[in-house]
XYZ file of N, CA and C in Angstrom:
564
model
N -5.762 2.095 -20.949
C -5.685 0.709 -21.349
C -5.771 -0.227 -20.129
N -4.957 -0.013 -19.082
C -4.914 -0.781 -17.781
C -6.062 -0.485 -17.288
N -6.859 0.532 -17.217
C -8.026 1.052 -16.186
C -9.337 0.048 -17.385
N -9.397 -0.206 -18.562
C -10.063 -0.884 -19.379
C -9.702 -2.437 -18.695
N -8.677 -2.501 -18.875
C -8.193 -4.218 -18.845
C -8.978 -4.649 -17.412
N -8.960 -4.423 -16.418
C -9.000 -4.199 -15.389
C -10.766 -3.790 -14.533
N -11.099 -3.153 -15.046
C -12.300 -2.543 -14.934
C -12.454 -1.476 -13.642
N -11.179 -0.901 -13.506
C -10.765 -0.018 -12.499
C -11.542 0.934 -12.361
N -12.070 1.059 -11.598
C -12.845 2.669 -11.012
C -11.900 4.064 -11.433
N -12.593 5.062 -11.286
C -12.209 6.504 -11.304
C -11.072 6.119 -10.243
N -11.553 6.540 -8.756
C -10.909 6.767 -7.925
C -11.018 5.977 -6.255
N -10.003 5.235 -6.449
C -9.421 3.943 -5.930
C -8.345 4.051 -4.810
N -8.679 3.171 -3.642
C -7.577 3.227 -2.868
C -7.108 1.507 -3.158
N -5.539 1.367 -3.486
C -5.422 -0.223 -3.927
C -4.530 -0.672 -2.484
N -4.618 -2.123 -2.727
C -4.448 -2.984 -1.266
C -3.532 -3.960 -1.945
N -2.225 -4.495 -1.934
C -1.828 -5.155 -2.606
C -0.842 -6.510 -1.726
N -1.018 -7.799 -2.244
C -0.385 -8.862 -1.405
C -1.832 -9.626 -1.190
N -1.012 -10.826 -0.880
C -1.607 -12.169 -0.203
C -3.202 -11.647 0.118
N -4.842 -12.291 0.127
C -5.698 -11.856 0.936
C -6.011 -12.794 1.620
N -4.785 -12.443 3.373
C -4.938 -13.686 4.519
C -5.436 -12.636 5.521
N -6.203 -13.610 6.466
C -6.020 -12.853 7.890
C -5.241 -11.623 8.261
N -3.606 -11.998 8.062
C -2.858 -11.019 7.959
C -2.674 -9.300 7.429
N -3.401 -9.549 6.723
C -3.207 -8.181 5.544
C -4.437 -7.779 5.875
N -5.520 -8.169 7.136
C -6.333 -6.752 7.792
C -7.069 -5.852 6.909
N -7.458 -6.413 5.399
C -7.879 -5.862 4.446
C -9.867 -5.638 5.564
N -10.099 -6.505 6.374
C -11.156 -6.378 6.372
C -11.764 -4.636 7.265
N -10.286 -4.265 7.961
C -10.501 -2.643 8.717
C -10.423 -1.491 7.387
N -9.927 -2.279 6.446
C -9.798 -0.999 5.416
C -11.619 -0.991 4.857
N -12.196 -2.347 4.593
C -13.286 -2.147 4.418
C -14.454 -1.303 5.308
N -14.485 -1.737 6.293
C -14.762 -0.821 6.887
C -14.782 0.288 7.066
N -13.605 0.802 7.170
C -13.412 2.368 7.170
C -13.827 3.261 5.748
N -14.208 2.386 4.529
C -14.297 2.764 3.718
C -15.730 2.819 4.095
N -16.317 2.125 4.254
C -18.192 1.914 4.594
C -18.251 3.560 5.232
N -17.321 3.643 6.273
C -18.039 4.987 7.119
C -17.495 6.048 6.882
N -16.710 6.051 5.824
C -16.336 7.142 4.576
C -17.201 8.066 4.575
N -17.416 9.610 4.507
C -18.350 9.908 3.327
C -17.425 10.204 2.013
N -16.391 10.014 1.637
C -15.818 10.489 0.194
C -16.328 8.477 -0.573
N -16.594 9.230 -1.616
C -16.976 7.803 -1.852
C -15.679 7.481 -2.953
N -15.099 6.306 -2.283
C -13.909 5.480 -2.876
C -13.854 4.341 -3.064
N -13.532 3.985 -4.182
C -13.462 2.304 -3.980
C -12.526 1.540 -3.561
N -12.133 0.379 -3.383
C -11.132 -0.496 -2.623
C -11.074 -1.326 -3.903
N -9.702 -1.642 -4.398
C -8.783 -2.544 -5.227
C -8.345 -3.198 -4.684
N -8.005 -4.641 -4.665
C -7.547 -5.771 -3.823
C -6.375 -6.402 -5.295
N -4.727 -6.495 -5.221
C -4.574 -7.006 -6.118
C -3.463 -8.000 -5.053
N -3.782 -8.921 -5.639
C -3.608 -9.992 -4.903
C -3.770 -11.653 -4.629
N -3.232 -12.439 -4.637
C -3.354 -14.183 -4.480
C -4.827 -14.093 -3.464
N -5.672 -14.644 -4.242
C -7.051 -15.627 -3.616
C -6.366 -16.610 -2.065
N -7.320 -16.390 -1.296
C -6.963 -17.594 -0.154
C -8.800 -17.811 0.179
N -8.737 -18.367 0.620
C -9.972 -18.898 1.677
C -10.483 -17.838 2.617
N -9.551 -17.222 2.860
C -10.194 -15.896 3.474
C -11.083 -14.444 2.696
N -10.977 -14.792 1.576
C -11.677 -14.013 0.650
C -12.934 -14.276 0.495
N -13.881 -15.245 0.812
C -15.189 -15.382 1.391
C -15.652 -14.521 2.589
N -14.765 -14.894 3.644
C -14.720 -13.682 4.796
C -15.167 -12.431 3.733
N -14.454 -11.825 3.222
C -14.207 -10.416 2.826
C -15.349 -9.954 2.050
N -16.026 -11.074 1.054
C -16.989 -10.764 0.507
C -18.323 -10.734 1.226
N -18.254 -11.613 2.230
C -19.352 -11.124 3.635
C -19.484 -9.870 4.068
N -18.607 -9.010 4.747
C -18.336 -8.437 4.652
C -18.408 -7.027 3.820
N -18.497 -7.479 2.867
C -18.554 -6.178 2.087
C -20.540 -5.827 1.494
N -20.799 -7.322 1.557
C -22.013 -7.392 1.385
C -22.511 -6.644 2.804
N -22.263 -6.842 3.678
C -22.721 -6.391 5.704
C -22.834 -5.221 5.233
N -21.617 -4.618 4.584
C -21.244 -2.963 4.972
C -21.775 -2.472 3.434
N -22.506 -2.745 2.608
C -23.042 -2.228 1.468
C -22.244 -1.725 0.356
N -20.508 -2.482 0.322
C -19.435 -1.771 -0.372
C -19.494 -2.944 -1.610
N -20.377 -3.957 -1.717
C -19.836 -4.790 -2.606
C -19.332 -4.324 -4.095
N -20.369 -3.088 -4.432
C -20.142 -3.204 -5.768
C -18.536 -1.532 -5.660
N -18.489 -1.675 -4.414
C -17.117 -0.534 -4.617
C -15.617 -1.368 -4.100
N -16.028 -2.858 -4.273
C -14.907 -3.604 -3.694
C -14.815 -4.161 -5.250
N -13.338 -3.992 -5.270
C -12.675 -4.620 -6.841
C -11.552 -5.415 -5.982
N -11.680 -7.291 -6.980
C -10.825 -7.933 -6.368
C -10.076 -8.654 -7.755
N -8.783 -8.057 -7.661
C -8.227 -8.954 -8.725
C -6.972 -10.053 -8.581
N -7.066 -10.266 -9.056
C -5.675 -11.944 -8.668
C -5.328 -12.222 -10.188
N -4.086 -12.880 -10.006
C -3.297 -12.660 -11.113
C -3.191 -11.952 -12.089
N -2.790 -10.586 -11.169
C -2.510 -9.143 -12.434
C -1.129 -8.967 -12.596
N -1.040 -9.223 -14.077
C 0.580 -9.156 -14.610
C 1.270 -8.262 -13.299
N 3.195 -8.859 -13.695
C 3.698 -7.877 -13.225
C 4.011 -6.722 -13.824
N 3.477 -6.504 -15.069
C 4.273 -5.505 -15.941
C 2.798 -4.368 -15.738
N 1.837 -5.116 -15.570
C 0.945 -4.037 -15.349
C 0.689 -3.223 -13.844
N 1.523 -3.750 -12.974
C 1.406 -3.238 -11.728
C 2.174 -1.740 -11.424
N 2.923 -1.128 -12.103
C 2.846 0.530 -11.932
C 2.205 0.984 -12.855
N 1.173 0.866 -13.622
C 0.133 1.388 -13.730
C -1.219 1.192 -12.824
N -0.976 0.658 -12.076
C -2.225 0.050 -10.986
C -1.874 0.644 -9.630
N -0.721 1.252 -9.574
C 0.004 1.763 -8.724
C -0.323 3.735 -9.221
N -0.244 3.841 -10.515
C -0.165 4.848 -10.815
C -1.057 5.525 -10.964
N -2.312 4.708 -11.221
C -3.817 5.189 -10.993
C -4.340 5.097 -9.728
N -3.635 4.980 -8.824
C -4.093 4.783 -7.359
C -4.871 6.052 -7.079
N -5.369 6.550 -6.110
C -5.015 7.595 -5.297
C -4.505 7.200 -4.039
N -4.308 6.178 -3.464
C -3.591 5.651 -1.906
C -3.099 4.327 -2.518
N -2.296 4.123 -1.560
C -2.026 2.576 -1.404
C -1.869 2.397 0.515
N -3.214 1.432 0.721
C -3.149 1.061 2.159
C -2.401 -0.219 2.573
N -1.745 -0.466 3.426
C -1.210 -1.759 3.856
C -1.168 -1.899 5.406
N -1.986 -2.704 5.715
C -2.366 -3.142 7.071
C -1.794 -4.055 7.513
N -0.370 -5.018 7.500
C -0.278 -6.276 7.746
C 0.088 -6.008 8.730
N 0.035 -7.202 9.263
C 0.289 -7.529 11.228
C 1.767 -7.951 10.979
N 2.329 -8.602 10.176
C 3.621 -8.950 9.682
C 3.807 -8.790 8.060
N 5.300 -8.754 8.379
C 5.699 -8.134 6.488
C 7.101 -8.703 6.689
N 7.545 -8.615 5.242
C 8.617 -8.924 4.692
C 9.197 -7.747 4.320
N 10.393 -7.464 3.832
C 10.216 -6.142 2.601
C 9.793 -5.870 2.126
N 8.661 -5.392 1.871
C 7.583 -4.593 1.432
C 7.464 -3.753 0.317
N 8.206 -4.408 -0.712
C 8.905 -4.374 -2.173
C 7.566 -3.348 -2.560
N 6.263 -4.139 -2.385
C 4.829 -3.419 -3.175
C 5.345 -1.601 -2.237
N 5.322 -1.557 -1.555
C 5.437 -0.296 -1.375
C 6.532 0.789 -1.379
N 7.728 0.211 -1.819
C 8.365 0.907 -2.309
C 8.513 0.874 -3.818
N 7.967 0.207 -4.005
C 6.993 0.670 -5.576
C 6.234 1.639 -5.861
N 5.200 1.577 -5.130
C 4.455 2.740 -4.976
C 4.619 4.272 -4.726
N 6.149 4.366 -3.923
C 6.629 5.422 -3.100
C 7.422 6.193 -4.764
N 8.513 4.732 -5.039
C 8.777 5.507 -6.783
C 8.428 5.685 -7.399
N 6.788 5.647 -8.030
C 5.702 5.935 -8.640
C 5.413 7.202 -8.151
N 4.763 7.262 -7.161
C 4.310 8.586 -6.533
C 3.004 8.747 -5.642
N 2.401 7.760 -5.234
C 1.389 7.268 -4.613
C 1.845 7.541 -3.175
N 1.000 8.022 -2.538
C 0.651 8.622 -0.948
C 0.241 7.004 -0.056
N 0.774 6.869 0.766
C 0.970 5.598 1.600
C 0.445 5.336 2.899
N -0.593 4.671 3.409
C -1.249 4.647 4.325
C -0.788 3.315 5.260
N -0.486 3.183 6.063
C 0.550 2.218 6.483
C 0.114 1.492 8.515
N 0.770 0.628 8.914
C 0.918 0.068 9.864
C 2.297 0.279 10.488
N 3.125 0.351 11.932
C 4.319 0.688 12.267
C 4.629 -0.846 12.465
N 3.925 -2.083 11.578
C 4.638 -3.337 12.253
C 6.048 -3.402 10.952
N 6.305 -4.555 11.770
C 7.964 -5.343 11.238
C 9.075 -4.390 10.001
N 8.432 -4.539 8.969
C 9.834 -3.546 8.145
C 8.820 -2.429 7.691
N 7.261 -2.471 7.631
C 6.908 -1.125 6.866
C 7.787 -0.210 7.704
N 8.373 0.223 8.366
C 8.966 1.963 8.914
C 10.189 2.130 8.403
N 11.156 0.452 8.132
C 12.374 0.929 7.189
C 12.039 1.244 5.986
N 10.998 0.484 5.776
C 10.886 0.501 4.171
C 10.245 1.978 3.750
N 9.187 2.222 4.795
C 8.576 3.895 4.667
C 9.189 5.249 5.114
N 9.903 4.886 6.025
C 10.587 6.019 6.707
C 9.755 7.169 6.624
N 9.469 8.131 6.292
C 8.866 9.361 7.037
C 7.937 9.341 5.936
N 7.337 8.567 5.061
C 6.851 8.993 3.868
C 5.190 8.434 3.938
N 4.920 8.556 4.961
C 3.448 7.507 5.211
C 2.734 8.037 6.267
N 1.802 7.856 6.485
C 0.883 8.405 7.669
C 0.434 6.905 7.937
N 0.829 6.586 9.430
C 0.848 5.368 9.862
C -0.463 5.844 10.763
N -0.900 4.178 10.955
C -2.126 4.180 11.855
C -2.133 2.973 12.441
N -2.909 2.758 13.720
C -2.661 1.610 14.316
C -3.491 0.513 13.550
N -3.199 -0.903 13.690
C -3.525 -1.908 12.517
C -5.781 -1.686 13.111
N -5.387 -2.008 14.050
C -7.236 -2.353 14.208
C -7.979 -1.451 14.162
N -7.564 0.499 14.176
C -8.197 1.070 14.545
C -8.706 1.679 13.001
N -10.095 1.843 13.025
C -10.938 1.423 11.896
C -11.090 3.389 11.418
N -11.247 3.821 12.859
C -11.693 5.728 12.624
C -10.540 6.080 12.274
N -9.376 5.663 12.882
C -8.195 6.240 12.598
C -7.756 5.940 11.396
N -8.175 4.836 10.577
C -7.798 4.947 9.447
C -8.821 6.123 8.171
N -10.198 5.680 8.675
C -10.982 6.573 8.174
C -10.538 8.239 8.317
N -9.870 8.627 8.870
C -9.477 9.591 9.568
C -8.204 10.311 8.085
N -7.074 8.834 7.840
C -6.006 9.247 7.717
C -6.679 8.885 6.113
N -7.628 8.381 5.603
C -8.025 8.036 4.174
C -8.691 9.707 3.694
N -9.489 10.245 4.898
C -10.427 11.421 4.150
C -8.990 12.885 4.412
N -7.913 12.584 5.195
C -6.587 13.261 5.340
C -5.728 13.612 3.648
N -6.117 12.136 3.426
C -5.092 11.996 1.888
C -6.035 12.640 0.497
N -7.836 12.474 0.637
C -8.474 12.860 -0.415
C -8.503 14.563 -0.157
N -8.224 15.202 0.850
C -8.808 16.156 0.763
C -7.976 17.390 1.379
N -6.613 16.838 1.347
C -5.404 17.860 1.598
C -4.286 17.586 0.770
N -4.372 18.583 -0.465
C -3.501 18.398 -1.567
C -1.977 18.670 -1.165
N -1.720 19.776 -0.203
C -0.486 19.679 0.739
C 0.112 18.563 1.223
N -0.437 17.698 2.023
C -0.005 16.763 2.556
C 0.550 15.417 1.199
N -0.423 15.474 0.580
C -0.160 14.382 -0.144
C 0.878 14.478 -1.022
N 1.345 15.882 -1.106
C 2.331 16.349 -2.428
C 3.584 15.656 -1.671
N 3.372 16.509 -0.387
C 4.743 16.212 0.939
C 5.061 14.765 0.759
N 3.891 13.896 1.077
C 4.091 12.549 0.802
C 4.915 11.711 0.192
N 4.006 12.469 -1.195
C 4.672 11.938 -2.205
C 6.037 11.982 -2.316
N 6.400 13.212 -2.092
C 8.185 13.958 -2.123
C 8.794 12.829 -1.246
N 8.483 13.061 -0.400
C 9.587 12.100 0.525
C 9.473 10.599 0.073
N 8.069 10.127 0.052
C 8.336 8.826 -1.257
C 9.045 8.165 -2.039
N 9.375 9.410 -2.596
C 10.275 9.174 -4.330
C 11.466 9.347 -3.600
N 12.008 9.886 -2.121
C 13.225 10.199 -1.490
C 13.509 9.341 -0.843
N 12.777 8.880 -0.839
C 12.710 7.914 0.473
C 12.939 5.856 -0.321
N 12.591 5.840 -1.412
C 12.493 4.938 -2.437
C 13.904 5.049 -3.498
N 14.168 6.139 -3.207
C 15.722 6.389 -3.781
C 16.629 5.387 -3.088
N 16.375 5.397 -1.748
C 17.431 4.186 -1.199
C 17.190 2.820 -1.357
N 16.469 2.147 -2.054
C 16.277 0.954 -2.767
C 16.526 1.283 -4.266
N 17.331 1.806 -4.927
C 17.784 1.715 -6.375
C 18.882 0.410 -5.797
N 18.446 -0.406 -7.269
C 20.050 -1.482 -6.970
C 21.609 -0.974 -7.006
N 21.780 0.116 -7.645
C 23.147 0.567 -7.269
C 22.874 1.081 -5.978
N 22.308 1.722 -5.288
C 22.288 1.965 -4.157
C 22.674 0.957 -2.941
N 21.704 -0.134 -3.317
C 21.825 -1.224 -2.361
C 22.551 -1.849 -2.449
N 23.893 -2.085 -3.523
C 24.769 -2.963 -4.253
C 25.760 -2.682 -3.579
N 25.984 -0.885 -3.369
C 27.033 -0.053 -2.717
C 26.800 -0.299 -1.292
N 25.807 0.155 -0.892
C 25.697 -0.273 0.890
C 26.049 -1.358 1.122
N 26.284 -2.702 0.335
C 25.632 -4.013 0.707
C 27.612 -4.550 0.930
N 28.319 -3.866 -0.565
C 29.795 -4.158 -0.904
C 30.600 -3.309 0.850
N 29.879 -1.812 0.966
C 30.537 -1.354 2.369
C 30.277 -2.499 3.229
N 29.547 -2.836 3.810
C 28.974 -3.844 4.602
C 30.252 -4.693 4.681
N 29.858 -5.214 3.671
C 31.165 -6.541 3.575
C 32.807 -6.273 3.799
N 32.841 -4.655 3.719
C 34.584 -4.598 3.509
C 34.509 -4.183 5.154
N 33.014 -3.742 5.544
C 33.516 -3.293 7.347
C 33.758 -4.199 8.343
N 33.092 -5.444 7.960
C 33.540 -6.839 8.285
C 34.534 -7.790 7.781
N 35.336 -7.297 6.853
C 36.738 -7.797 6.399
C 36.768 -8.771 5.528
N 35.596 -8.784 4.564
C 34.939 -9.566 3.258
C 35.172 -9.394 2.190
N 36.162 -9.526 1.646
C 36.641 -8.814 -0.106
C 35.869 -9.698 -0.860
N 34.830 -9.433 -1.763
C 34.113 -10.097 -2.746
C 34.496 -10.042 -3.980
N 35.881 -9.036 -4.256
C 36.078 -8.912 -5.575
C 36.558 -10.134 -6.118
N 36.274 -11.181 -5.881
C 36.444 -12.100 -6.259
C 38.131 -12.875 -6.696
């Protein structure tokens, strides 16, 4: 139903957040160009002005018709967009909590990642990181995830282990210790 709604490819690596400068979506294109597994790229994500860039781009590198760009996709449909993945890449030069990917990690999706700002708390061992600009090395760690069912299982495992420590009772409990180790009674 989602892969209908959507017009989702077979087999997809998705990119999710803002499409600014920031989010470096344009090295994932690339690396997809000098692919030989042929994959497509999902973009789900807020439109900016930089999305002209991208469609240049994709036209340069001959990926247009394997570049899917969608903007305003429910939230209720996003672990299924997650769940039909086969990767989820995230390149940003800066991040926030990185909520989209520990989404992905409790789903079960294999994680292709950057070591900037919180992706490494938020990923902890569950990602095969690569440096943001380097285009082979990602190509490298994309044909890693299609074509070693080992690795990706591993992935996944630690994922869903690793995404365990963002349950809200989890974080509710860490958050209440916190407060009593600093001498904060919230029980109101």
């Amino acid at each position: 139903m989602i892969r209908r709604k959507y017009n989702l490819p077979d087999n997809y690596v998705l990119s999710v957040g803002s499409v600014t400068e920031n989010s470096n979506i344009e090295v994932i294109i690339e690396a997809l160009a000098k692919s030989q597994k042929p994959i497509d790229l999902v973009i789900a994500g807020r439109a900016t002005s930089h999305i002209n860039k991208l469609k240049k781009l994709t036209a340069q590198h001959n990926v247009t018709s394997r570049t899917h760009l969608l903007h305003g996709v429910a939230a209720e449909d996003m672990p299924a967009l997650y769940n039909l993945a086969t990767m989820v890449i995230n390149l940003s030069s800066y991040e926030g909590f990185a909520t989209h990917l520990a989404e992905a990690m409790a789903i079960g999706v294999p994680i292709i990642a950057t070591r900037s700002s919180s992706m490494e708390e938020v990923l902890g061992n569950a990602a095969i990181y690569v440096k943001r600009k380097k285009r082979d090395e990602l190509k490298n760690a994309i044909r890693t995830l299609l074509e070693d069912q080992e690795i990706r299982e591993e992935l996944v495992a630690r994922g869903r282990r690793q995404a365990s420590r963002f349950r809200p009772e989890v974080v509710a409990f860490n958050l209440i210790n916190c407060y009593r180790k600093v001498g904060i009674d919230i029980r109101g």
